CSV table of C-alpha atoms in Angstrom, one decimal:
chain,number,residue,atom,x,y,z
A,11,MET,CA,-23.1,-2.9,2.7
A,12,ALA,CA,-20.3,-1.1,4.4
A,13,ASP,CA,-20.6,1.8,6.9
A,14,VAL,CA,-18.3,4.7,6.8
A,15,VAL,CA,-17.3,5.2,10.4
A,16,ALA,CA,-14.1,7.4,10.1
A,17,ALA,CA,-12.0,9.3,7.4
A,18,HIS,CA,-9.2,11.4,7.4
A,19,GLU,CA,-6.9,13.2,4.9
A,20,GLU,CA,-3.4,11.2,4.3
A,21,THR,CA,-2.0,13.8,1.7
A,22,ALA,CA,-3.2,16.7,-0.1
A,23,THR,CA,-4.8,14.0,-2.8
A,24,ALA,CA,-5.4,11.0,-0.6
A,25,ARG,CA,-7.9,9.8,2.1
A,26,THR,CA,-8.0,7.2,4.5
A,27,ILE,CA,-11.4,5.7,4.9
A,28,ARG,CA,-12.6,3.3,7.9
A,29,LEU,CA,-15.4,0.8,7.0
A,30,ARG,CA,-17.2,-1.2,9.4
A,31,ILE,CA,-18.6,-4.5,7.2
A,32,PRO,CA,-21.1,-6.6,9.0
A,33,GLY,CA,-20.1,-10.3,9.3
A,34,LEU,CA,-16.3,-9.3,8.5
A,35,THR,CA,-14.1,-11.5,10.9
A,36,GLY,CA,-10.7,-10.2,9.6
A,37,HIS,CA,-8.3,-9.9,6.5
A,38,LEU,CA,-5.1,-10.9,5.4
A,39,ALA,CA,-2.3,-8.3,5.0
A,40,GLY,CA,-2.1,-7.3,1.3
A,41,GLN,CA,-6.0,-8.4,0.4
A,42,HIS,CA,-8.2,-5.6,-1.4
A,43,VAL,CA,-11.9,-5.1,-1.5
A,44,ASP,CA,-14.1,-4.0,-4.7
A,45,VAL,CA,-16.1,-0.8,-4.3
A,46,ARG,CA,-19.4,-0.1,-6.4
A,47,LEU,CA,-20.9,2.9,-6.9
A,48,THR,CA,-24.2,3.5,-8.3
A,49,ALA,CA,-25.4,6.7,-10.0
A,50,PRO,CA,-28.9,8.2,-10.0
A,51,ASP,CA,-29.5,7.0,-13.5
A,52,GLY,CA,-28.3,3.5,-12.7
A,53,TYR,CA,-25.0,3.6,-14.3
A,54,GLN,CA,-22.6,1.7,-12.1
A,55,ALA,CA,-18.6,1.7,-11.5
A,56,VAL,CA,-16.4,-1.0,-9.9
A,57,ARG,CA,-13.0,-0.4,-8.6
A,58,SER,CA,-10.6,-2.2,-6.5
A,59,TYR,CA,-8.8,-0.7,-3.6
A,60,SER,CA,-6.1,-2.4,-1.4
A,61,ILE,CA,-6.8,-2.6,2.4
A,62,ALA,CA,-4.4,-0.4,4.4
A,63,SER,CA,-5.1,-1.6,7.8
A,64,ALA,CA,-4.0,-4.9,9.7
A,65,SER,CA,-6.8,-7.3,11.0
A,66,GLY,CA,-7.9,-6.2,14.4
A,67,ALA,CA,-4.9,-3.8,15.1
A,68,GLY,CA,-4.7,-0.3,15.5
A,69,GLY,CA,-7.8,0.2,17.4
A,70,LEU,CA,-9.9,-1.3,14.7
A,71,ALA,CA,-12.7,-3.9,15.3
A,72,PRO,CA,-12.3,-7.3,13.7
A,73,ASP,CA,-15.4,-6.2,11.4
A,74,GLU,CA,-13.6,-3.0,10.4
A,75,LEU,CA,-10.8,-2.3,7.9
A,76,GLU,CA,-9.1,1.0,6.3
A,77,LEU,CA,-8.7,1.9,2.9
A,78,THR,CA,-6.5,4.5,1.6
A,79,VAL,CA,-7.5,6.2,-1.8
A,80,GLU,CA,-5.5,8.4,-4.0
A,81,GLU,CA,-7.7,10.8,-6.1
A,82,LEU,CA,-7.0,10.4,-10.3
A,83,PRO,CA,-8.2,13.5,-11.9
A,84,ASP,CA,-10.1,11.6,-14.5
A,85,GLY,CA,-11.4,9.1,-12.1
A,86,GLU,CA,-14.8,8.0,-12.1
A,87,VAL,CA,-14.6,6.7,-8.1
A,88,SER,CA,-11.9,8.2,-6.6
A,89,PRO,CA,-12.5,11.9,-6.5
A,90,TYR,CA,-16.0,10.8,-4.7
A,91,LEU,CA,-14.2,8.8,-2.0
A,92,VAL,CA,-11.7,11.4,-1.5
A,93,HIS,CA,-13.8,14.3,-1.5
A,94,GLY,CA,-17.6,13.5,-1.6
A,95,LEU,CA,-17.8,10.6,0.8
A,96,THR,CA,-18.8,11.4,4.6
A,97,VAL,CA,-19.1,9.5,7.9
A,98,GLY,CA,-22.2,7.8,8.3
A,99,ASP,CA,-22.6,7.2,4.4
A,100,GLN,CA,-22.7,3.4,3.1
A,101,LEU,CA,-20.4,1.7,0.4
A,102,GLU,CA,-21.4,-1.5,-1.5
A,103,VAL,CA,-18.2,-3.6,-1.1
A,104,ARG,CA,-17.1,-7.0,-2.0
A,105,GLY,CA,-14.2,-8.9,-0.3
A,106,PRO,CA,-11.8,-9.0,1.3
A,107,VAL,CA,-10.3,-10.8,-1.7
A,108,GLY,CA,-6.8,-12.4,-2.6
A,109,GLY,CA,-4.7,-14.8,-1.6
A,110,TRP,CA,-1.2,-14.8,-3.3
A,111,PHE,CA,0.0,-11.0,-2.8
A,112,VAL,CA,-0.4,-11.4,1.1
A,113,TRP,CA,1.8,-11.7,4.1
A,114,ARG,CA,1.0,-14.0,7.1
A,115,ALA,CA,2.4,-13.7,10.5
A,116,GLY,CA,3.7,-17.3,10.2
A,117,ASP,CA,6.0,-16.3,7.3
A,118,ALA,CA,9.3,-16.5,9.1
A,119,GLY,CA,11.6,-15.2,6.3
A,120,PRO,CA,13.1,-11.8,5.6
A,121,VAL,CA,10.6,-9.7,3.8
A,122,GLN,CA,11.7,-6.9,1.4
A,123,LEU,CA,8.7,-4.3,0.6
A,124,ILE,CA,9.2,-2.2,-2.3
A,125,ALA,CA,6.6,0.8,-3.3
A,126,GLY,CA,6.0,3.2,-5.9
A,127,GLY,CA,3.8,5.9,-5.0
A,128,SER,CA,0.3,4.8,-3.7
A,129,GLY,CA,1.7,1.3,-4.1
A,130,VAL,CA,2.6,1.6,-0.4
A,131,VAL,CA,-0.9,1.0,0.7
A,132,PRO,CA,-1.0,-3.1,0.8
A,133,LEU,CA,2.5,-3.0,1.9
A,134,MET,CA,1.5,-0.9,4.8
A,135,SER,CA,-0.9,-3.6,5.8
A,136,MET,CA,2.1,-6.0,5.9
A,137,ALA,CA,4.0,-3.7,8.1
A,138,ARG,CA,1.2,-3.2,10.5
A,139,ALA,CA,0.5,-7.0,10.7
A,140,HIS,CA,4.3,-7.6,11.1
A,141,ALA,CA,4.2,-5.1,14.2
A,142,ALA,CA,0.9,-6.5,15.6
A,143,ALA,CA,2.3,-9.8,15.7
A,144,THR,CA,5.6,-8.9,16.9
A,145,SER,CA,7.2,-10.9,14.3
A,146,ALA,CA,10.9,-11.6,14.5
A,147,ALA,CA,11.0,-11.8,10.4
A,148,PRO,CA,13.4,-9.0,9.3
A,149,PHE,CA,11.2,-6.5,7.3
A,150,ARG,CA,12.3,-3.5,5.3
A,151,LEU,CA,10.3,-1.0,2.9
A,152,LEU,CA,11.9,0.9,0.0
A,153,TYR,CA,9.3,3.6,-0.7
A,154,SER,CA,9.5,5.9,-3.9
A,155,ALA,CA,7.6,9.2,-3.4
A,156,ARG,CA,7.4,12.1,-5.5
A,157,THR,CA,7.9,14.5,-2.8
A,158,PRO,CA,8.2,14.4,1.1
A,159,MET,CA,4.6,15.8,1.2
A,160,SER,CA,3.3,12.8,-0.9
A,161,VAL,CA,4.4,10.2,1.3
A,162,TYR,CA,1.6,8.3,3.2
A,163,TYR,CA,1.8,7.3,6.8
A,164,ARG,CA,5.0,9.0,7.5
A,165,ASP,CA,4.6,9.6,11.3
A,166,GLU,CA,3.5,5.9,11.8
A,167,LEU,CA,6.2,4.5,9.8
A,168,THR,CA,8.7,6.3,12.0
A,169,THR,CA,7.0,4.7,14.9
A,170,LEU,CA,7.1,1.1,13.4
A,171,ALA,CA,11.1,1.7,12.8
A,172,ALA,CA,11.3,1.9,16.4
A,173,GLU,CA,9.1,-0.9,17.7
A,174,ALA,CA,9.8,-4.2,18.9
A,175,ALA,CA,9.3,-5.8,15.6
A,176,PRO,CA,11.4,-3.0,13.7
A,177,LEU,CA,10.7,-1.9,10.2
A,178,ARG,CA,13.5,-0.4,8.4
A,179,VAL,CA,12.2,2.4,6.2
A,180,ASP,CA,14.5,3.8,3.0
A,181,TYR,CA,12.9,6.6,1.0
A,182,VAL,CA,13.7,7.5,-2.8
A,183,TYR,CA,12.4,11.0,-4.1
A,184,THR,CA,11.9,11.5,-7.6
A,185,ARG,CA,11.1,15.1,-7.9
A,186,GLN,CA,11.7,16.8,-4.7
A,187,ALA,CA,13.9,16.0,-1.8
A,188,PRO,CA,13.7,17.2,1.8
A,189,PRO,CA,16.4,19.9,2.7
A,190,GLU,CA,19.8,18.5,3.4
A,191,TRP,CA,18.9,15.2,2.0
A,192,PRO,CA,21.8,13.1,1.3
A,193,VAL,CA,20.8,11.9,-2.3
A,194,ALA,CA,19.4,14.4,-5.1
A,195,ALA,CA,15.9,13.9,-6.5
A,196,GLY,CA,15.6,11.4,-9.3
A,197,ARG,CA,14.3,8.2,-10.4
A,198,LEU,CA,15.3,5.0,-8.7
A,199,THR,CA,17.8,3.4,-10.5
A,200,ALA,CA,19.1,-0.3,-10.5
A,201,GLU,CA,22.4,0.9,-8.7
A,202,ALA,CA,20.3,2.4,-6.0
A,203,LEU,CA,17.7,-0.5,-5.5
A,204,ASN,CA,20.6,-3.1,-5.1
A,205,ALA,CA,22.3,-0.7,-2.4
A,206,LEU,CA,18.7,-0.5,-0.5
A,207,VAL,CA,17.3,-4.0,-0.4
A,208,LEU,CA,18.0,-7.2,1.3
A,209,PRO,CA,20.9,-9.2,-0.6
A,210,ALA,CA,20.2,-12.1,-2.7
A,211,ALA,CA,22.1,-14.1,-0.3
A,212,ASP,CA,19.3,-13.6,2.6
A,213,SER,CA,16.9,-15.4,0.2
A,214,PRO,CA,14.1,-12.4,1.1
A,215,ALA,CA,10.7,-12.6,-0.4
A,216,PHE,CA,9.7,-9.4,-2.2
A,217,TYR,CA,6.2,-7.5,-2.3
A,218,LEU,CA,6.5,-5.1,-5.1
A,219,CYS,CA,3.5,-2.6,-5.7
A,220,GLY,CA,3.3,0.6,-7.9
A,221,SER,CA,2.7,1.6,-11.7
A,222,THR,CA,3.2,-1.1,-14.1
A,223,PRO,CA,6.5,0.7,-15.9
A,224,PHE,CA,7.9,0.7,-12.1
A,225,VAL,CA,7.0,-2.7,-11.4
A,226,GLU,CA,8.4,-4.2,-14.6
A,227,ALA,CA,11.7,-1.9,-14.3
A,228,VAL,CA,12.2,-3.1,-10.5
A,229,SER,CA,11.5,-6.7,-11.0
A,230,GLY,CA,13.9,-6.8,-13.7
A,231,TRP,CA,16.6,-5.2,-11.9
A,232,LEU,CA,16.0,-7.7,-9.0
A,233,VAL,CA,16.1,-10.8,-11.0
A,234,ASP,CA,19.5,-9.4,-12.8
A,235,ALA,CA,20.9,-8.9,-9.4
A,236,GLY,CA,20.5,-12.6,-8.7
A,237,HIS,CA,17.1,-12.7,-6.8
A,238,ASP,CA,14.9,-15.5,-7.1
A,239,PRO,CA,12.1,-14.8,-9.5
A,240,ASP,CA,9.8,-17.1,-7.7
A,241,ARG,CA,10.2,-15.0,-4.4
A,242,ILE,CA,9.0,-11.7,-6.2
A,243,ARG,CA,5.2,-11.0,-5.9
A,244,THR,CA,4.0,-8.0,-7.8
A,245,GLU,CA,0.7,-5.7,-8.0
A,246,ARG,CA,0.2,-3.2,-10.4
A,247,TYR,CA,-1.9,-0.1,-10.6
A,248,GLY,CA,-5.1,-0.6,-12.8
A,249,GLY,CA,-5.1,-4.4,-11.7
A,250,ILE,CA,-6.1,-6.2,-8.5
A,251,GLY,CA,-6.3,-3.6,-5.8
A,252,GLY,CA,-5.2,-0.8,-8.1
A,253,ALA,CA,-7.9,0.6,-10.1
A,254,GLN,CA,-9.1,4.0,-9.1
């Protein structure tokens, strides 16, 4: 069982929850945990949530981690985690799980993170781990969000961009852009993607997370632009780390 030790609002529909898990000695950036809820009548629901934190960083102890959960209107689990869960409660969790969609501090090559909406959560874990390790590996994040108000971790991303292991962050707004934003709101295109990501000549490793249509479109555009398919790792909503 995990103890809920802190929680705060990330956006109007998303919440970050800090858990203390007895026996946990750390986790890899990009892993997830499974959360199981049991109703009074015995009905159980299990959902996977990506870990947002970096192991032992950001003031967390080695036995703590954070999840950022986006509420789905028709979800069975996420509405409770966003609105009903309180500090002092306990959750049944399994994990951390996953060893493929992860970034390790020893990985020295350039990295391009691409997030669609709440797909930024596991990528934020990687960005935090990169900063904590003061890694020299070039790191970039392309973040597609509906509006400025739907962006997770905005202040921290700004801070990370100015630190010793810098993270370059580029935003694409699909429904409403900030005032005086140089680009009109609209969906990410292949042309815009190619202008905002590391070039194929740099042989970057890609970590791409978002909805299935977003992931399929973006991964296809990357391959069309000459990027190595074997260096493109993807994670989708509703799959590992994405169900709500």
